[in-house]
Short mmCIF file of C-alpha atoms in Angstrom, two decimals:
data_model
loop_
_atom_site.label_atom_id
_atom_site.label_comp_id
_atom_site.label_asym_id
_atom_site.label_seq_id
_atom_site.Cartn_x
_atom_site.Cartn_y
_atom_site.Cartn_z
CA UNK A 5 13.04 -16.51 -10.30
CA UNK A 6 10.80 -14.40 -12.69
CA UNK A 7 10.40 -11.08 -12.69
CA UNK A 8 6.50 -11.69 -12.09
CA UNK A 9 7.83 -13.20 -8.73
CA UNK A 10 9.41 -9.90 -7.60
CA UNK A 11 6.64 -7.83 -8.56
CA UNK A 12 4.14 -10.21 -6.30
CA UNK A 13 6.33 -9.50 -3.53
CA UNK A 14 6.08 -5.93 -3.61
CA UNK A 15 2.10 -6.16 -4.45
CA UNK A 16 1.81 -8.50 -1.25
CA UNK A 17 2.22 -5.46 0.64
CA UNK A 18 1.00 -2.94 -1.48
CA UNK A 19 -1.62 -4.06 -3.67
CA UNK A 20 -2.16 -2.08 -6.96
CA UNK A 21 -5.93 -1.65 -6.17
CA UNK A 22 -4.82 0.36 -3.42
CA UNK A 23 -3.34 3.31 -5.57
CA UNK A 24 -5.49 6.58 -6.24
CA UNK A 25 -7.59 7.11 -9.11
CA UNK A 26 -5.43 9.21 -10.97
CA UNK A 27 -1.92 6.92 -10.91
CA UNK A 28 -0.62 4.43 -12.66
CA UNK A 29 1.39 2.47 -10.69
CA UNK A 30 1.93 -1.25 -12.13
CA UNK A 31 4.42 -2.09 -15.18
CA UNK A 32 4.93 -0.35 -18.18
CA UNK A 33 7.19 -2.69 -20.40
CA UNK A 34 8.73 -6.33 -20.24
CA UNK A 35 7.65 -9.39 -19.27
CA UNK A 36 6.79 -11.19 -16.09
CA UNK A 37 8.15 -14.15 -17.76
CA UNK A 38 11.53 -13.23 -17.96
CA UNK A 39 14.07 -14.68 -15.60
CA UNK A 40 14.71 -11.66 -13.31
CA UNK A 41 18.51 -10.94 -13.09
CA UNK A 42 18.78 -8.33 -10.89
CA UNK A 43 16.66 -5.08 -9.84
CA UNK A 44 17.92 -1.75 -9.23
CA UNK A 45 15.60 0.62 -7.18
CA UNK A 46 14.66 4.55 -7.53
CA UNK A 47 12.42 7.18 -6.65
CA UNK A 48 12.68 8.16 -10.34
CA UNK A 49 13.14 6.78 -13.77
CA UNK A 50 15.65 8.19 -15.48
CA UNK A 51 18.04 7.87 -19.03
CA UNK A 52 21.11 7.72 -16.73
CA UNK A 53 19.03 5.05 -13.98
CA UNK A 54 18.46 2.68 -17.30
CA UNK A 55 22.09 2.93 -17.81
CA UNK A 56 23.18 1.88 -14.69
CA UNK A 57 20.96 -1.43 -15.10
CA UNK A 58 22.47 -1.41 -17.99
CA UNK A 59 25.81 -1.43 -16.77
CA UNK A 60 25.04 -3.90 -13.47
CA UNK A 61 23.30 -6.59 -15.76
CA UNK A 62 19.73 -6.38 -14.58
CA UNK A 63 16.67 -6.77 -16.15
CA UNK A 64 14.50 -5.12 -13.84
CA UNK A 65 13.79 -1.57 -12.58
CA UNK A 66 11.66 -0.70 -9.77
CA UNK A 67 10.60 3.02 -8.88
CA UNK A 68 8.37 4.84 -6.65
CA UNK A 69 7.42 7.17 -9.18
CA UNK A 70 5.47 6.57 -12.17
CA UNK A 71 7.10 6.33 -15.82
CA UNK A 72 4.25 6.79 -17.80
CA UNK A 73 2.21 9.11 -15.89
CA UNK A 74 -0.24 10.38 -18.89
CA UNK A 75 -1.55 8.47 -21.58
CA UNK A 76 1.01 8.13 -24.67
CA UNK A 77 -0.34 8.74 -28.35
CA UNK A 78 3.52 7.65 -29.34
CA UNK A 79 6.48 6.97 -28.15
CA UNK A 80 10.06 8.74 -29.97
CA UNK A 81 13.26 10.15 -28.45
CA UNK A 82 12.24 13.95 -28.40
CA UNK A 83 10.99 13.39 -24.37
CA UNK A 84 12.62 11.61 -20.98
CA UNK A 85 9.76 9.57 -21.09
CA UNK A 86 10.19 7.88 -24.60
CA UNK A 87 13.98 7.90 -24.34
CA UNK A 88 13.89 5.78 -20.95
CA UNK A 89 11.03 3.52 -22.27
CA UNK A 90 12.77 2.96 -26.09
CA UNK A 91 16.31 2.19 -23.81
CA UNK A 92 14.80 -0.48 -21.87
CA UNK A 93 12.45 -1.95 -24.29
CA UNK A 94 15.77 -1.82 -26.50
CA UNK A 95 17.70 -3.57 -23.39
CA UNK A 96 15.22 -6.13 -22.28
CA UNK A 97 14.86 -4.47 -18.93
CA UNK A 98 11.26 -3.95 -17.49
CA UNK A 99 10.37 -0.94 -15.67
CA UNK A 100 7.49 -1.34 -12.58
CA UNK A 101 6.70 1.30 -10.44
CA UNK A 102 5.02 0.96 -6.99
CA UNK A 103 3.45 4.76 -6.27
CA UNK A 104 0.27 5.24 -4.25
CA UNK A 105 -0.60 2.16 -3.55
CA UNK A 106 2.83 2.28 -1.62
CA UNK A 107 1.62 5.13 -0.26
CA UNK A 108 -1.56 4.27 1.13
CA UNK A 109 -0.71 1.12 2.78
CA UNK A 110 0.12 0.77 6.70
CA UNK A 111 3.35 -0.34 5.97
CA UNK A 112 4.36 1.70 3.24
CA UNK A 113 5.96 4.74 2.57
CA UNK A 114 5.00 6.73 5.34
CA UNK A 115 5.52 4.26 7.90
CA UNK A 116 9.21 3.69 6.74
CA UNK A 117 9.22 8.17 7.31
CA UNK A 118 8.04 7.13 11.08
CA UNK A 119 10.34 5.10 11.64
CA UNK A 120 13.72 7.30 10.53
CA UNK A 121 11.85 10.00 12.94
CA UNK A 122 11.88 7.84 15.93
CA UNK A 123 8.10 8.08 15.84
CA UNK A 124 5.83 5.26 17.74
CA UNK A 125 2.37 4.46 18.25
CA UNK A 126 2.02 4.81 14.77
CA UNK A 127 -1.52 4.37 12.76
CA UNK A 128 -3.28 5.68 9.08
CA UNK A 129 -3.72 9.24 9.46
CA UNK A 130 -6.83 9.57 7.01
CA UNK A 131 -8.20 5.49 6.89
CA UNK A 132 -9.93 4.55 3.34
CA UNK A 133 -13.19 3.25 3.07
CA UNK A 134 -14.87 1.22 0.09
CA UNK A 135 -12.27 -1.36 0.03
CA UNK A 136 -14.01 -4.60 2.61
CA UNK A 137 -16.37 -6.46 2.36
CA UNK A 138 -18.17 -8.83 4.75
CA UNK A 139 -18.20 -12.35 3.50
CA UNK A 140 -20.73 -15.05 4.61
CA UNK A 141 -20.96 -19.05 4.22
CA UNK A 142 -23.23 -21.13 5.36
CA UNK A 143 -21.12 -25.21 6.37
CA UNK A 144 -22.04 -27.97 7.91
CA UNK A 145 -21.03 -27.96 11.54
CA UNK A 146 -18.49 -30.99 10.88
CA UNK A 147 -16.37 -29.23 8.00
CA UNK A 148 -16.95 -25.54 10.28
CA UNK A 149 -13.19 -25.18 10.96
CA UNK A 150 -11.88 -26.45 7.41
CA UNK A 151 -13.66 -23.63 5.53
CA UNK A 152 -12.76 -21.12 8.18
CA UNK A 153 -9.33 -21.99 7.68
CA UNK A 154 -9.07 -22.24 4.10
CA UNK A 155 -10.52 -18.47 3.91
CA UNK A 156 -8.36 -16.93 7.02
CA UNK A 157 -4.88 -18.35 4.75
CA UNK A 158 -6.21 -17.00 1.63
CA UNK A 159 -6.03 -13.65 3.68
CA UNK A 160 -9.59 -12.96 4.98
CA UNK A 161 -10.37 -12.33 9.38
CA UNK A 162 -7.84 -9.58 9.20
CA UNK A 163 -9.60 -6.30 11.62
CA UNK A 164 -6.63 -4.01 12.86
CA UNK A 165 -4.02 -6.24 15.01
CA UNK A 166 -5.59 -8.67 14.69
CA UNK A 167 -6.28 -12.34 12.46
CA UNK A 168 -8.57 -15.23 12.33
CA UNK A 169 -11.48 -13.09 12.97
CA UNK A 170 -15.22 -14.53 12.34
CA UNK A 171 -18.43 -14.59 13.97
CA UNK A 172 -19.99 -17.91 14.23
CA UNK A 173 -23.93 -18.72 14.73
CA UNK A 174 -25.74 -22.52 13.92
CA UNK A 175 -28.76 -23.25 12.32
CA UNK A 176 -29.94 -25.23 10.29
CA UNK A 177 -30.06 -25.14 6.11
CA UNK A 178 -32.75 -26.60 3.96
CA UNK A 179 -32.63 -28.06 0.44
CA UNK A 180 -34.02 -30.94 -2.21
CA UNK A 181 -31.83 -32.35 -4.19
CA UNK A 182 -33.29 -32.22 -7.90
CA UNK A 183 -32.36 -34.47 -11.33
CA UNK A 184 -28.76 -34.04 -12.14
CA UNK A 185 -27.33 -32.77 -8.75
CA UNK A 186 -24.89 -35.18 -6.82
CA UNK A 187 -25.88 -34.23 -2.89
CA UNK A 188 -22.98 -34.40 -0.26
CA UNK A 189 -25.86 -34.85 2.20
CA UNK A 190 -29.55 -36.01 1.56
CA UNK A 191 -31.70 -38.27 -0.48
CA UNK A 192 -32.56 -37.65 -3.94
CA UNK A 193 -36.15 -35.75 -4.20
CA UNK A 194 -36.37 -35.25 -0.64
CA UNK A 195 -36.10 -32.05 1.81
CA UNK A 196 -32.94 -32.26 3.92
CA UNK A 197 -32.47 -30.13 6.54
CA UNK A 198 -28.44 -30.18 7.81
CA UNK A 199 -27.19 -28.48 11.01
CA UNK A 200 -25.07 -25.62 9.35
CA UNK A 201 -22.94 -23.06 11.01
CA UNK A 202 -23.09 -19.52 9.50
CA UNK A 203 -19.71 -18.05 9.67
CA UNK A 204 -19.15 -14.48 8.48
CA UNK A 205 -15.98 -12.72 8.24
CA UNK A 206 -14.11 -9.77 6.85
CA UNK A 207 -11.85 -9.08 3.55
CA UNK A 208 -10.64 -6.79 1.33
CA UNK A 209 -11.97 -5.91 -1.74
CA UNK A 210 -8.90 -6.64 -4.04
CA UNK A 211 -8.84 -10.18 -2.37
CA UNK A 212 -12.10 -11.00 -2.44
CA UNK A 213 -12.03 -13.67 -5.58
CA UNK A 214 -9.09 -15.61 -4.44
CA UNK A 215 -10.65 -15.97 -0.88
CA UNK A 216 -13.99 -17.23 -2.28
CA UNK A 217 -12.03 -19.64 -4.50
CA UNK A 218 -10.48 -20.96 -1.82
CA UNK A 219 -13.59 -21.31 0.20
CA UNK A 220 -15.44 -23.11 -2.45
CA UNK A 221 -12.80 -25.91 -3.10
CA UNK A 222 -12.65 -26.62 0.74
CA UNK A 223 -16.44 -26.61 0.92
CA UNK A 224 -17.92 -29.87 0.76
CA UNK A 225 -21.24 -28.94 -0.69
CA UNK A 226 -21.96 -29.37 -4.53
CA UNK A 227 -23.39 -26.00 -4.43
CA UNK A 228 -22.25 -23.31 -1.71
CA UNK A 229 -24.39 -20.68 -0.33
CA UNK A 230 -22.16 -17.41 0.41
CA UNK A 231 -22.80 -13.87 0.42
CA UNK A 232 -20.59 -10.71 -0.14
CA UNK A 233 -21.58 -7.61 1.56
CA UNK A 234 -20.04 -4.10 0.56
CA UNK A 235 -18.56 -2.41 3.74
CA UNK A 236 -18.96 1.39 5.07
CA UNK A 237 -16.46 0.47 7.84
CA UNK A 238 -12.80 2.62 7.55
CA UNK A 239 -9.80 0.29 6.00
CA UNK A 240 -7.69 0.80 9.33
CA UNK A 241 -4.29 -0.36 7.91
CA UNK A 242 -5.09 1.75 4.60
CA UNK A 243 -5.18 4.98 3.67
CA UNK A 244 -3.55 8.49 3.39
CA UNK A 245 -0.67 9.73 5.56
CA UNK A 246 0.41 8.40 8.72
CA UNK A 247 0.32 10.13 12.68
CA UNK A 248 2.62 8.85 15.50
CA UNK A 249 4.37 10.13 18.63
CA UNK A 250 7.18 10.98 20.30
CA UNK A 251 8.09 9.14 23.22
CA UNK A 252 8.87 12.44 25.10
CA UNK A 253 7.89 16.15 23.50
CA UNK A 254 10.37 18.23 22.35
CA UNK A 255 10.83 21.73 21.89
CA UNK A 256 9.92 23.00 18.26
CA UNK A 257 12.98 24.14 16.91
CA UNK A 258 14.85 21.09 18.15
CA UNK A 259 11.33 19.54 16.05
CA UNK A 260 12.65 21.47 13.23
CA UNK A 261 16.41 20.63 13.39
CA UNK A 262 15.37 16.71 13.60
CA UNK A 263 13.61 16.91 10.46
CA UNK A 264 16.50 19.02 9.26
CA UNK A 265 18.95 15.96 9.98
CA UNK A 266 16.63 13.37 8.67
CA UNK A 267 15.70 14.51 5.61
CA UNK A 268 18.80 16.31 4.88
CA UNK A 269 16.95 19.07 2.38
CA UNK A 270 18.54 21.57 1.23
CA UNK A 271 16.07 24.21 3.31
CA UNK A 272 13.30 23.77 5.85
CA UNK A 273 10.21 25.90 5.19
CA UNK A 274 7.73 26.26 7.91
CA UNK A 275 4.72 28.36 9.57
CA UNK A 276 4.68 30.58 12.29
CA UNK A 277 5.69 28.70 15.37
CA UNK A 278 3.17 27.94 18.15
CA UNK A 279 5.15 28.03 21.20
CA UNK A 280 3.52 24.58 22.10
CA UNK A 281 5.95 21.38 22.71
CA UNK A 282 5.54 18.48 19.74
CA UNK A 283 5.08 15.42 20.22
CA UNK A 284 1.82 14.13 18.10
CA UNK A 285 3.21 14.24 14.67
CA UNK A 286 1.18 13.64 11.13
CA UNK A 287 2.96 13.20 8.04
CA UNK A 288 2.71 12.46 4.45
CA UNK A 289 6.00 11.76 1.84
CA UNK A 290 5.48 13.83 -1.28
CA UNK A 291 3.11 16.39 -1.70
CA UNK A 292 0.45 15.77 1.47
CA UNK A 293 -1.80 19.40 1.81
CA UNK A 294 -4.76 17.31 1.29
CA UNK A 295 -4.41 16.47 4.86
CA UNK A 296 -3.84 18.99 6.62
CA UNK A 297 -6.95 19.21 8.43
CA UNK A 298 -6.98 15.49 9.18
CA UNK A 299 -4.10 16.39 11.22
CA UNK A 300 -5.16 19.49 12.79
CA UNK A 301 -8.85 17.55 13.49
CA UNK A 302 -6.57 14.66 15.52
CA UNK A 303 -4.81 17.33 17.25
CA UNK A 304 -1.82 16.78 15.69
CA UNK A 305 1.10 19.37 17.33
CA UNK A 306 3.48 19.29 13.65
CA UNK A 307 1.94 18.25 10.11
CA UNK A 308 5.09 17.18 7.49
CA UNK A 309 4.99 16.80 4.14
CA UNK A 310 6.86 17.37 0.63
CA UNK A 311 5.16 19.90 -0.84
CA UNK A 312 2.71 22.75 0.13
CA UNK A 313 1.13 25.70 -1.38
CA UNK A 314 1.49 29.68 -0.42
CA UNK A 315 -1.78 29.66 1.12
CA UNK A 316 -1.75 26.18 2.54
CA UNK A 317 0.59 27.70 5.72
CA UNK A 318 -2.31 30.35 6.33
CA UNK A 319 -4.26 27.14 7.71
CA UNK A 320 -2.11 26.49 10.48
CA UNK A 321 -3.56 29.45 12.54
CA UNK A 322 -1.53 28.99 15.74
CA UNK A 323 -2.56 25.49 16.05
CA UNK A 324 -0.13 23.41 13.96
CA UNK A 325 3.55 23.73 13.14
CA UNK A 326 3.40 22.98 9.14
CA UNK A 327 6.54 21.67 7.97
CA UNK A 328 7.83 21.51 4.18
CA UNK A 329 10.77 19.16 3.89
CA UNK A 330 11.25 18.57 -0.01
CA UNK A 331 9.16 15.82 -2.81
CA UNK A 332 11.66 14.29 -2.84
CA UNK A 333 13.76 14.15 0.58
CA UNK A 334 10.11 12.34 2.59
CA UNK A 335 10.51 9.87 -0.22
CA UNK A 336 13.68 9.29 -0.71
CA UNK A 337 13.37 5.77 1.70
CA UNK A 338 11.11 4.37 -0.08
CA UNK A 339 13.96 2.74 -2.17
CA UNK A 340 15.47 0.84 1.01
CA UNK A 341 11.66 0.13 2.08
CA UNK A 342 11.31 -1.38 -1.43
CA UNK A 343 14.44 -3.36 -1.20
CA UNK A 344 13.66 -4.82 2.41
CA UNK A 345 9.87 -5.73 0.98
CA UNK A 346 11.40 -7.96 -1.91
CA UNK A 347 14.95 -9.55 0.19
CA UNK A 348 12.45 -10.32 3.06
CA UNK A 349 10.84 -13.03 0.30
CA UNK A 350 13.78 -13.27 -1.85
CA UNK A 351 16.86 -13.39 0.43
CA UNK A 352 19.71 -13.89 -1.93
CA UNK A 353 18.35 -12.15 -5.02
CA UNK A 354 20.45 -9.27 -6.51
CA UNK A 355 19.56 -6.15 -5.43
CA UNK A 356 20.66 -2.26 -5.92
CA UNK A 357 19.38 1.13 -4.48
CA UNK A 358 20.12 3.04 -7.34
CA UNK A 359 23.43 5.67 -6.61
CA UNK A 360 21.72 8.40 -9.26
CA UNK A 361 20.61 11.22 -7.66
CA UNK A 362 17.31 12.06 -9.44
CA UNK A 363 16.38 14.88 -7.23
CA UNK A 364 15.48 17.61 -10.28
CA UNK A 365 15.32 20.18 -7.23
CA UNK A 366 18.20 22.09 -6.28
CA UNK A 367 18.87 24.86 -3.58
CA UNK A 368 21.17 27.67 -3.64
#
């Protein structure tokens, strides 16, 4: 297979038009061309990662963390950056890196977190909005069901749990077939009016070309008359962070010691505790203080994340346990979750979580 095939796989589920403003998730040297001949997986790129591709034979490395983070004027040996990038370039190995559009994706990052905590019930803690759109067609009544189906396989109707959603109404459509046009319905010259069904449904953004495409070509009009509408409704399955439960509460320091055992960091850091039970838990892998009030505004009992500020712990004012657990320990299974995304397509492609520890943190 081509290495353009694995990187579909992975933007299946986490499409790059999902990532933040500021990233640059995507790939940063190779070719999708190239007959893919193994990936290795990492949080981090790294000179001693590109080895070990190196070393295994493959020609593809896929992290959760950016390479090129910041424009590059140049590119020489005198930084991590240009030594990984002149290594593989060098090696024929491309680098991809699937960041926060990994992260902001219902089955992403975070929900892979949920999951080693034993968490259930799980949903988007912070949902996006600005990425649907509401997509109408107008068909006649006897071809109703081919478009419909032709749009919900090309991935539109999709609203929480569920699939195949539209909303269906009939009418009737009106037209006159002028010089040059070849009418699927009608006389030449005259006005036609053809029992049409109206059938609106939902999509996202990202998809909304290759959904439209596939209308059209199942459409058996000449011309088709469709509409896109941009959406104010909140992405449900996208978004920032995740919150779940507990299936029974538990007392805070056994909280504490779970997320101790998980995440295996080298400290926990924490605010004051509340004296409350947990059991509605928010989260976030990396650095998450953006939402702590989304968690303490869906009475969330414990908030966990990577990373947070001095001052971020004054926020928890007896109504949250905050919990810092280490960058890089939350995200450290996003390399299995990106190995399970790719051998659930890909079954008996060669696959390796990297065994460097990139971790730059250490604890004493």
């Amino acid at each position: 297979m081509k290495i353009g095939d694995i990187i579909r796989a992975i933007e299946e589920v986490a499409p790059l038009p999902y990532q933040e403003s500021y990233d640059n998730s995507g790939l940063y040297c190779g070719s999708v061309h190239d007959e893919a001949t193994g990936a290795l997986f990492t949080l981090d790129v790294t000179e001693e990662v590109v080895d070990e591709a190196i070393e295994a034979g493959y020609n593809l490395i896929v992290a959760h963390h950016p390479l090129i983070f910041k424009p590059l004027k140049r590119i020489l040996d005198n930084s991590i950056t240009g030594r990984c990038i002149i290594k593989a370039i060098k090696n024929d190995i491309a680098v991809y890196a699937a960041h926060t559009n990994l992260d902001n994706v219902h089955r992403g990052v975070n929900a892979m977190i949920c999951s080693k905590l034993g968490l259930v019930n799980c949903r988007i803690l912070q949902p996006a909005a600005d990425l649907l759109k509401k997509l109408v067609v107008f068909v006649p009544e006897d071809h109703a069901e081919i478009v419909r189906q032709a749009m919900f396989t090309a991935g539109a109707g999709h609203i929480g749990n569920y699939d195949s959603c539209s909303f269906n109404a009939e009418g009737h459509g009106t037209f006159r077939a002028l010089d040059g046009a070849d009418p699927f319905v009608g006389a030449m010259g005259s006005l036609h009016s053809e029992p049409e069904v109206r059938i609106e449904t939902i999509c996202e953004s990202h998809a909304l070309h290759r959904i439209v495409k596939a209308m059209i070509d199942a459409h058996p009009y000449e011309e088709v008359a469709w509409d896109a509408y941009p959406l104010v409704n909140l992405h449900q399955r996208a978004g920032s962070g995740m919150m779940g439960e507990f299936s029974e509460a538990m007392d805070e320091m056994d909280f504490l010691m779970l997320v101790k055992r998980v995440f295996g960091p080298g400290c926990i850091k924490y605010s004051p505790l509340t004296g409350q039970k947990v059991q509605r838990v928010a989260l976030c892998g990396g650095s998450g203080n953006f939402l702590i009030q989304a968690a303490m505004s869906q009475n969330a009992d414990a908030f966990i994340t990577g990373e947070l500020k001095y001052h971020d712990y004054f926020l928890a004012e007896n109504r949250i346990l905050l919990t810092e657990a280490g960058h890089y320990e939350t995200e450290q299974f996003t390399k299995e979750l990106l190995v399970q995304i790719v051998k659930e397509k890909f079954t008996t492609f060669a696959t390796r979580i990297s065994g460097i520890q990139t971790n730059p943190v250490n604890y004493l």
